[in-house]
Amino acid sequence: MELEPRNPFASPRFGQIATFMLLPAVSSPAGLDVALIGVPYDGGTSYRPGARFGPRAVREQSSLIRTWNPVLKVHPFQRLRVADCGDIDVVPISIERTFEVITAKMNEVVAAGAMPLAVGGDHSVTLPILRSVARRHGPLGIVHFDAHPDTWDEYFGSKFFHGTPFRRGVEEGLIDPRRMIQVGIRGPLYGPEDFAFHDQHGIEVIRIEAVKEQGTAWVAERFRRLEGGPVYCSFDIDAVDPAFAPGTGTPEVGGLTSYEALVLVRALAELNIVGADVVEVAPQWDGPGQVTALMAANLMFELVSVMALRR
Ligand SMILES: [Mn+2]
């Protein structure tokens, strides 16, 4: 399932847009190992909107991704059948109906035996994806890269938005919170009670200070306790410093460098990754060169590489 030679200038036919990493476009996940899927929904955003345009920006910026991962020493597109399954037909004016269509599509993906790798969309879309993946694998371990804990209870009187997916995931039994690690958390919060839920359920938080002071190798060592069982990786692009990834809805200064982000995703290689997402790319806020979408495209490549090595 590899396009060779891969010419980044090979324009798609009229009426089409580029595919993720120049991979084939397919209408069904049947026969795939990894299904790349756009989730163009940002109705769960509380501040700057725009992540609904993330998938198309990431597709465009992914066209220079080559096929060999020299660090992990893997040809992911030879090892796995990977293709672009297009975007989910979300309902921009209804989060409930959008969640239903996301779960329905992801149920198809997991029923076909494929691992989903979704591109958001805001972070609310992770919850309906977890509903499908957990239905197949049981309660999931989670590695969650983010500036924010996303475990709040509700906002504006709603239980569903991009600040609540992980609390809902624990409440619904989709996540094993004792096998959940958050990385990159920072920025002003409401108070220490923002982490009462973590303490109550045993969720581990690796704040950005720990990443910077202890180093990425130390963080990689923390991940090792998740070996064995199924693990889902959710990567909010705002985990990366806005100097490297400004195109997002709720930027927080003082984050991961682009290099640290790549190193930390590669550190998942010892884990049994069963699905992943990269969310919160909002191209309207992006910098020159669409660096945020480019960052997300490279994270996708590292995630597929890790999946190719899954234990
Ligand atoms: Mn988030």
mmCIF file of C-alpha atoms and ligand atoms in Angstrom:
data_model
loop_
_atom_site.group_PDB
_atom_site.id
_atom_site.type_symbol
_atom_site.label_atom_id
_atom_site.label_comp_id
_atom_site.label_asym_id
_atom_site.label_seq_id
_atom_site.Cartn_x
_atom_site.Cartn_y
_atom_site.Cartn_z
ATOM 1 C CA MET A 1 0.000 0.000 0.000
ATOM 2 C CA GLU A 2 2.785 2.358 -0.816
ATOM 3 C CA LEU A 3 2.971 5.030 -3.477
ATOM 4 C CA GLU A 4 6.413 4.973 -5.083
ATOM 5 C CA PRO A 5 7.865 7.247 -6.175
ATOM 6 C CA ARG A 6 6.194 9.678 -3.830
ATOM 7 C CA ASN A 7 6.029 12.997 -5.588
ATOM 8 C CA PRO A 8 4.795 15.709 -3.216
ATOM 9 C CA PHE A 9 3.842 17.809 -6.219
ATOM 10 C CA ALA A 10 1.644 15.149 -7.768
ATOM 11 C CA SER A 11 -1.589 17.061 -7.541
ATOM 12 C CA PRO A 12 -4.767 15.218 -6.788
ATOM 13 C CA ARG A 13 -7.354 15.153 -9.521
ATOM 14 C CA PHE A 14 -9.704 18.102 -9.766
ATOM 15 C CA GLY A 15 -12.347 17.979 -7.117
ATOM 16 C CA GLN A 16 -10.134 15.996 -4.756
ATOM 17 C CA ILE A 17 -7.887 17.160 -1.962
ATOM 18 C CA ALA A 18 -4.579 15.644 -0.931
ATOM 19 C CA THR A 19 -4.653 12.502 1.215
ATOM 20 C CA PHE A 20 -2.836 12.045 4.523
ATOM 21 C CA MET A 21 0.852 11.339 3.782
ATOM 22 C CA LEU A 22 0.026 10.722 0.073
ATOM 23 C CA LEU A 23 -1.494 7.378 1.000
ATOM 24 C CA PRO A 24 -4.331 5.788 -0.955
ATOM 25 C CA ALA A 25 -7.874 7.061 -0.407
ATOM 26 C CA VAL A 26 -10.330 4.287 0.428
ATOM 27 C CA SER A 27 -14.052 4.259 1.067
ATOM 28 C CA SER A 28 -14.017 1.400 3.586
ATOM 29 C CA PRO A 29 -11.618 0.401 6.377
ATOM 30 C CA ALA A 30 -11.888 -3.256 5.351
ATOM 31 C CA GLY A 31 -8.458 -4.810 5.033
ATOM 32 C CA LEU A 32 -6.629 -1.940 6.733
ATOM 33 C CA ASP A 33 -4.349 -2.089 9.747
ATOM 34 C CA VAL A 34 -4.532 1.659 10.347
ATOM 35 C CA ALA A 35 -7.427 3.875 9.235
ATOM 36 C CA LEU A 36 -6.552 7.571 8.943
ATOM 37 C CA ILE A 37 -9.730 9.585 9.455
ATOM 38 C CA GLY A 38 -10.472 13.296 9.633
ATOM 39 C CA VAL A 39 -12.986 14.512 12.210
ATOM 40 C CA PRO A 40 -13.786 18.079 11.129
ATOM 41 C CA TYR A 41 -15.799 19.142 14.180
ATOM 42 C CA ASP A 42 -15.113 22.075 16.499
ATOM 43 C CA GLY A 43 -18.476 22.642 18.152
ATOM 44 C CA GLY A 44 -16.931 21.591 21.459
ATOM 45 C CA THR A 45 -14.544 24.551 21.450
ATOM 46 C CA SER A 46 -14.762 27.032 24.323
ATOM 47 C CA TYR A 47 -12.502 29.793 22.949
ATOM 48 C CA ARG A 48 -11.020 30.219 19.458
ATOM 49 C CA PRO A 49 -12.801 27.995 16.929
ATOM 50 C CA GLY A 50 -11.354 26.618 13.697
ATOM 51 C CA ALA A 51 -10.237 23.040 14.371
ATOM 52 C CA ARG A 52 -12.955 21.831 11.969
ATOM 53 C CA PHE A 53 -10.469 22.800 9.258
ATOM 54 C CA GLY A 54 -7.659 20.786 10.855
ATOM 55 C CA PRO A 55 -7.909 17.621 8.730
ATOM 56 C CA ARG A 56 -7.573 19.367 5.390
ATOM 57 C CA ALA A 57 -4.620 21.476 6.597
ATOM 58 C CA VAL A 58 -2.857 18.405 7.995
ATOM 59 C CA ARG A 59 -3.450 16.503 4.751
ATOM 60 C CA GLU A 60 -1.839 19.300 2.787
ATOM 61 C CA GLN A 61 1.142 19.625 5.118
ATOM 62 C CA SER A 62 1.657 15.852 5.215
ATOM 63 C CA SER A 63 2.660 15.549 1.571
ATOM 64 C CA LEU A 64 6.379 15.767 2.309
ATOM 65 C CA ILE A 65 6.307 12.865 4.774
ATOM 66 C CA ARG A 66 8.574 10.134 3.469
ATOM 67 C CA THR A 67 8.230 6.419 4.138
ATOM 68 C CA TRP A 68 11.154 5.350 6.352
ATOM 69 C CA ASN A 69 11.444 6.183 10.042
ATOM 70 C CA PRO A 70 15.202 6.274 10.617
ATOM 71 C CA VAL A 71 14.913 6.635 14.407
ATOM 72 C CA LEU A 72 12.507 3.756 15.027
ATOM 73 C CA LYS A 73 13.997 1.879 12.064
ATOM 74 C CA VAL A 74 10.696 0.939 10.527
ATOM 75 C CA HIS A 75 8.957 1.289 7.165
ATOM 76 C CA PRO A 76 5.459 1.783 8.621
ATOM 77 C CA PHE A 77 3.621 1.698 5.284
ATOM 78 C CA GLN A 78 5.292 -1.569 4.335
ATOM 79 C CA ARG A 79 4.674 -3.151 7.742
ATOM 80 C CA LEU A 80 1.054 -1.993 7.922
ATOM 81 C CA ARG A 81 -1.750 -1.337 5.456
ATOM 82 C CA VAL A 82 -2.504 2.336 6.022
ATOM 83 C CA ALA A 83 -4.924 4.503 4.048
ATOM 84 C CA ASP A 84 -6.943 7.703 4.218
ATOM 85 C CA CYS A 85 -10.604 6.921 4.919
ATOM 86 C CA GLY A 86 -11.687 10.527 4.405
ATOM 87 C CA ASP A 87 -13.601 12.677 6.865
ATOM 88 C CA ILE A 88 -16.486 11.739 9.101
ATOM 89 C CA ASP A 89 -19.778 13.418 8.174
ATOM 90 C CA VAL A 90 -20.110 15.389 11.380
ATOM 91 C CA VAL A 91 -23.103 17.569 12.256
ATOM 92 C CA PRO A 92 -21.666 21.036 12.935
ATOM 93 C CA ILE A 93 -24.691 22.208 14.926
ATOM 94 C CA SER A 94 -25.110 19.174 17.205
ATOM 95 C CA ILE A 95 -22.466 17.664 19.455
ATOM 96 C CA GLU A 96 -24.734 14.729 20.387
ATOM 97 C CA ARG A 97 -25.420 13.744 16.769
ATOM 98 C CA THR A 98 -21.771 14.310 15.892
ATOM 99 C CA PHE A 99 -20.729 11.925 18.679
ATOM 100 C CA GLU A 100 -23.169 9.334 17.303
ATOM 101 C CA VAL A 101 -21.743 9.473 13.783
ATOM 102 C CA ILE A 102 -18.158 9.410 15.065
ATOM 103 C CA THR A 103 -18.818 6.317 17.174
ATOM 104 C CA ALA A 104 -20.695 4.635 14.317
ATOM 105 C CA LYS A 105 -17.788 5.216 11.916
ATOM 106 C CA MET A 106 -15.182 4.154 14.460
ATOM 107 C CA ASN A 107 -17.202 1.019 15.223
ATOM 108 C CA GLU A 108 -16.800 0.132 11.528
ATOM 109 C CA VAL A 109 -13.069 0.723 11.793
ATOM 110 C CA VAL A 110 -12.524 -1.456 14.840
ATOM 111 C CA ALA A 111 -14.922 -4.134 13.534
ATOM 112 C CA ALA A 112 -12.699 -4.332 10.435
ATOM 113 C CA GLY A 113 -9.736 -4.998 12.740
ATOM 114 C CA ALA A 114 -8.129 -1.630 11.956
ATOM 115 C CA MET A 115 -6.628 0.837 14.398
ATOM 116 C CA PRO A 116 -8.031 4.367 14.110
ATOM 117 C CA LEU A 117 -5.695 7.319 13.797
ATOM 118 C CA ALA A 118 -7.979 10.342 13.826
ATOM 119 C CA VAL A 119 -7.203 13.976 13.100
ATOM 120 C CA GLY A 120 -9.485 16.520 14.763
ATOM 121 C CA GLY A 121 -11.351 18.503 15.259
ATOM 122 C CA ASP A 122 -11.414 19.743 18.827
ATOM 123 C CA HIS A 123 -10.696 17.478 21.776
ATOM 124 C CA SER A 124 -14.357 16.648 22.400
ATOM 125 C CA VAL A 125 -14.139 14.145 19.510
ATOM 126 C CA THR A 126 -11.859 11.849 21.506
ATOM 127 C CA LEU A 127 -14.745 10.661 23.726
ATOM 128 C CA PRO A 128 -16.858 9.080 20.934
ATOM 129 C CA ILE A 129 -13.691 7.485 19.520
ATOM 130 C CA LEU A 130 -12.875 5.979 22.922
ATOM 131 C CA ARG A 131 -16.403 4.552 23.089
ATOM 132 C CA SER A 132 -15.604 2.448 20.011
ATOM 133 C CA VAL A 133 -12.046 1.485 20.856
ATOM 134 C CA ALA A 134 -12.912 0.510 24.436
ATOM 135 C CA ARG A 135 -15.821 -1.566 23.205
ATOM 136 C CA ARG A 136 -13.287 -3.747 21.409
ATOM 137 C CA HIS A 137 -10.390 -3.709 23.876
ATOM 138 C CA GLY A 138 -12.000 -2.987 27.251
ATOM 139 C CA PRO A 139 -10.917 -0.136 29.534
ATOM 140 C CA LEU A 140 -7.938 1.562 27.935
ATOM 141 C CA GLY A 141 -4.629 2.874 29.156
ATOM 142 C CA ILE A 142 -4.175 6.448 27.980
ATOM 143 C CA VAL A 143 -1.211 8.634 27.166
ATOM 144 C CA HIS A 144 -2.635 12.132 26.882
ATOM 145 C CA PHE A 145 -0.422 14.962 25.638
ATOM 146 C CA ASP A 146 -1.998 18.337 26.398
ATOM 147 C CA ALA A 147 -1.502 21.699 28.050
ATOM 148 C CA HIS A 148 -4.826 21.186 29.848
ATOM 149 C CA PRO A 149 -6.133 18.320 31.976
ATOM 150 C CA ASP A 150 -9.465 18.102 30.065
ATOM 151 C CA THR A 151 -11.016 16.450 33.109
ATOM 152 C CA TRP A 152 -13.350 19.245 34.095
ATOM 153 C CA ASP A 153 -16.942 18.353 34.876
ATOM 154 C CA GLU A 154 -18.910 20.836 32.796
ATOM 155 C CA TYR A 155 -18.801 24.247 31.138
ATOM 156 C CA PHE A 156 -21.702 26.524 30.307
ATOM 157 C CA GLY A 157 -23.935 23.858 31.819
ATOM 158 C CA SER A 158 -22.823 21.210 29.325
ATOM 159 C CA LYS A 159 -21.123 17.902 30.133
ATOM 160 C CA PHE A 160 -19.714 17.630 26.608
ATOM 161 C CA PHE A 161 -17.080 20.015 25.237
ATOM 162 C CA HIS A 162 -13.348 19.912 24.648
ATOM 163 C CA GLY A 163 -12.502 20.308 28.342
ATOM 164 C CA THR A 164 -14.324 17.196 29.596
ATOM 165 C CA PRO A 165 -13.596 14.111 27.406
ATOM 166 C CA PHE A 166 -11.308 12.349 29.881
ATOM 167 C CA ARG A 167 -13.597 12.737 32.887
ATOM 168 C CA ARG A 168 -16.479 11.373 30.809
ATOM 169 C CA GLY A 169 -14.205 8.577 29.570
ATOM 170 C CA VAL A 170 -13.398 7.517 33.131
ATOM 171 C CA GLU A 171 -17.038 7.810 34.242
ATOM 172 C CA GLU A 172 -18.180 5.685 31.298
ATOM 173 C CA GLY A 173 -15.603 2.997 32.082
ATOM 174 C CA LEU A 174 -13.753 3.522 28.781
ATOM 175 C CA ILE A 175 -10.519 4.474 30.521
ATOM 176 C CA ASP A 176 -8.623 2.665 33.257
ATOM 177 C CA PRO A 177 -7.561 5.801 35.148
ATOM 178 C CA ARG A 178 -4.748 3.978 36.952
ATOM 179 C CA ARG A 179 -3.247 3.417 33.516
ATOM 180 C CA MET A 180 -3.621 7.034 32.390
ATOM 181 C CA ILE A 181 -0.711 9.478 32.126
ATOM 182 C CA GLN A 182 -1.038 13.132 31.133
ATOM 183 C CA VAL A 183 2.010 14.943 29.775
ATOM 184 C CA GLY A 184 2.700 18.649 29.285
ATOM 185 C CA ILE A 185 0.078 20.107 31.630
ATOM 186 C CA ARG A 186 0.660 23.798 32.370
ATOM 187 C CA GLY A 187 -0.806 27.263 32.455
ATOM 188 C CA PRO A 188 -3.113 29.049 34.873
ATOM 189 C CA LEU A 189 -5.946 26.907 36.248
ATOM 190 C CA TYR A 190 -8.925 27.463 38.539
ATOM 191 C CA GLY A 191 -7.363 25.960 41.654
ATOM 192 C CA PRO A 192 -5.752 22.830 43.103
ATOM 193 C CA GLU A 193 -9.205 21.222 43.043
ATOM 194 C CA ASP A 194 -8.759 20.893 39.256
ATOM 195 C CA PHE A 195 -6.755 17.773 40.140
ATOM 196 C CA ALA A 196 -9.064 16.299 42.784
ATOM 197 C CA PHE A 197 -10.482 13.983 40.123
ATOM 198 C CA HIS A 198 -6.954 12.783 39.315
ATOM 199 C CA ASP A 199 -6.184 12.075 42.961
ATOM 200 C CA GLN A 200 -9.465 10.270 43.433
ATOM 201 C CA HIS A 201 -8.953 8.001 40.398
ATOM 202 C CA GLY A 202 -5.176 7.616 40.267
ATOM 203 C CA ILE A 203 -4.468 9.537 37.064
ATOM 204 C CA GLU A 204 -0.770 10.433 36.756
ATOM 205 C CA VAL A 205 0.100 13.988 35.729
ATOM 206 C CA ILE A 206 3.534 14.793 34.303
ATOM 207 C CA ARG A 207 3.554 18.555 34.293
ATOM 208 C CA ILE A 208 5.711 20.448 31.815
ATOM 209 C CA GLU A 209 8.140 21.317 34.619
ATOM 210 C CA ALA A 210 8.829 17.606 35.138
ATOM 211 C CA VAL A 211 9.406 17.076 31.420
ATOM 212 C CA LYS A 212 11.876 19.966 31.289
ATOM 213 C CA GLU A 213 13.618 19.234 34.588
ATOM 214 C CA GLN A 214 13.753 15.414 34.469
ATOM 215 C CA GLY A 215 14.063 15.072 30.699
ATOM 216 C CA THR A 216 12.322 13.049 28.007
ATOM 217 C CA ALA A 217 14.151 9.819 28.917
ATOM 218 C CA TRP A 218 12.650 10.039 32.407
ATOM 219 C CA VAL A 219 9.182 10.521 30.935
ATOM 220 C CA ALA A 220 9.735 7.518 28.653
ATOM 221 C CA GLU A 221 10.547 5.483 31.754
ATOM 222 C CA ARG A 222 7.233 6.548 33.328
ATOM 223 C CA PHE A 223 5.403 5.214 30.238
ATOM 224 C CA ARG A 224 6.818 1.733 30.834
ATOM 225 C CA ARG A 225 4.256 0.895 33.487
ATOM 226 C CA LEU A 226 1.626 0.937 30.705
ATOM 227 C CA GLU A 227 3.297 -1.954 28.865
ATOM 228 C CA GLY A 228 1.142 -4.969 28.182
ATOM 229 C CA GLY A 229 -2.427 -3.756 28.055
ATOM 230 C CA PRO A 230 -4.037 -1.694 25.298
ATOM 231 C CA VAL A 231 -3.092 1.974 25.192
ATOM 232 C CA TYR A 232 -4.732 4.847 23.317
ATOM 233 C CA CYS A 233 -2.692 7.997 22.628
ATOM 234 C CA SER A 234 -4.478 11.329 22.402
ATOM 235 C CA PHE A 235 -2.251 14.205 21.307
ATOM 236 C CA ASP A 236 -3.642 17.727 21.719
ATOM 237 C CA ILE A 237 -1.400 19.922 19.585
ATOM 238 C CA ASP A 238 -1.487 22.574 22.322
ATOM 239 C CA ALA A 239 0.889 20.363 24.306
ATOM 240 C CA VAL A 240 3.476 21.831 21.957
ATOM 241 C CA ASP A 241 4.627 25.371 22.665
ATOM 242 C CA PRO A 242 2.783 28.014 20.603
ATOM 243 C CA ALA A 243 6.194 29.132 19.344
ATOM 244 C CA PHE A 244 6.162 25.857 17.380
ATOM 245 C CA ALA A 245 2.420 25.281 17.091
ATOM 246 C CA PRO A 246 0.433 28.520 17.282
ATOM 247 C CA GLY A 247 -2.487 27.247 15.234
ATOM 248 C CA THR A 248 -4.727 26.044 18.029
ATOM 249 C CA GLY A 249 -7.731 27.191 20.013
ATOM 250 C CA THR A 250 -6.374 27.507 23.557
ATOM 251 C CA PRO A 251 -2.625 28.169 23.351
ATOM 252 C CA GLU A 252 -0.487 28.027 26.505
ATOM 253 C CA VAL A 253 3.078 29.285 26.561
ATOM 254 C CA GLY A 254 5.983 27.257 27.955
ATOM 255 C CA GLY A 255 5.257 23.918 26.273
ATOM 256 C CA LEU A 256 7.051 21.072 24.559
ATOM 257 C CA THR A 257 9.417 21.860 21.736
ATOM 258 C CA SER A 258 8.600 20.219 18.426
ATOM 259 C CA TYR A 259 11.619 17.954 18.977
ATOM 260 C CA GLU A 260 10.506 16.904 22.475
ATOM 261 C CA ALA A 261 7.061 16.080 21.080
ATOM 262 C CA LEU A 262 8.556 13.740 18.483
ATOM 263 C CA VAL A 263 10.837 12.081 21.036
ATOM 264 C CA LEU A 264 7.958 11.513 23.468
ATOM 265 C CA VAL A 265 5.721 9.946 20.832
ATOM 266 C CA ARG A 266 8.551 7.635 19.784
ATOM 267 C CA ALA A 267 8.795 6.646 23.450
ATOM 268 C CA LEU A 268 5.427 4.889 23.025
ATOM 269 C CA ALA A 269 7.142 2.252 20.873
ATOM 270 C CA GLU A 270 7.241 -0.276 23.717
ATOM 271 C CA LEU A 271 3.498 0.009 24.284
ATOM 272 C CA ASN A 272 0.555 -1.764 22.700
ATOM 273 C CA ILE A 273 -0.987 1.245 20.952
ATOM 274 C CA VAL A 274 -4.480 0.389 19.671
ATOM 275 C CA GLY A 275 -5.597 3.817 18.450
ATOM 276 C CA ALA A 276 -4.627 7.466 18.489
ATOM 277 C CA ASP A 277 -5.654 10.974 17.618
ATOM 278 C CA VAL A 278 -4.067 14.348 16.957
ATOM 279 C CA VAL A 279 -6.510 17.123 17.754
ATOM 280 C CA GLU A 280 -6.986 20.885 18.066
ATOM 281 C CA VAL A 281 -5.150 22.015 14.915
ATOM 282 C CA ALA A 282 -6.932 25.252 13.956
ATOM 283 C CA PRO A 283 -5.330 26.473 10.717
ATOM 284 C CA GLN A 284 -6.704 30.023 10.812
ATOM 285 C CA TRP A 285 -4.465 30.739 13.796
ATOM 286 C CA ASP A 286 -1.451 29.031 12.300
ATOM 287 C CA GLY A 287 1.840 30.777 11.599
ATOM 288 C CA PRO A 288 3.718 31.203 8.356
ATOM 289 C CA GLY A 289 4.409 27.914 6.651
ATOM 290 C CA GLN A 290 1.461 26.236 8.405
ATOM 291 C CA VAL A 291 3.924 24.981 11.018
ATOM 292 C CA THR A 292 1.197 23.635 13.325
ATOM 293 C CA ALA A 293 -0.348 21.452 10.633
ATOM 294 C CA LEU A 294 3.162 20.350 9.683
ATOM 295 C CA MET A 295 3.834 19.400 13.310
ATOM 296 C CA ALA A 296 0.598 17.407 13.416
ATOM 297 C CA ALA A 297 1.453 15.624 10.162
ATOM 298 C CA ASN A 298 4.805 14.546 11.582
ATOM 299 C CA LEU A 299 3.171 13.380 14.815
ATOM 300 C CA MET A 300 0.853 11.229 12.673
ATOM 301 C CA PHE A 301 3.870 9.667 11.005
ATOM 302 C CA GLU A 302 5.485 8.910 14.365
ATOM 303 C CA LEU A 303 2.223 7.435 15.675
ATOM 304 C CA VAL A 304 1.860 5.143 12.662
ATOM 305 C CA SER A 305 5.501 4.141 13.128
ATOM 306 C CA VAL A 306 4.835 3.289 16.755
ATOM 307 C CA MET A 307 1.771 1.278 15.735
ATOM 308 C CA ALA A 308 3.971 -0.619 13.290
ATOM 309 C CA LEU A 309 6.123 -1.671 16.251
ATOM 310 C CA ARG A 310 3.230 -2.434 18.597
ATOM 311 C CA ARG A 311 3.906 -5.093 21.162
HETATM 312 MN MN MN B 1 -7.162 19.043 25.033
#
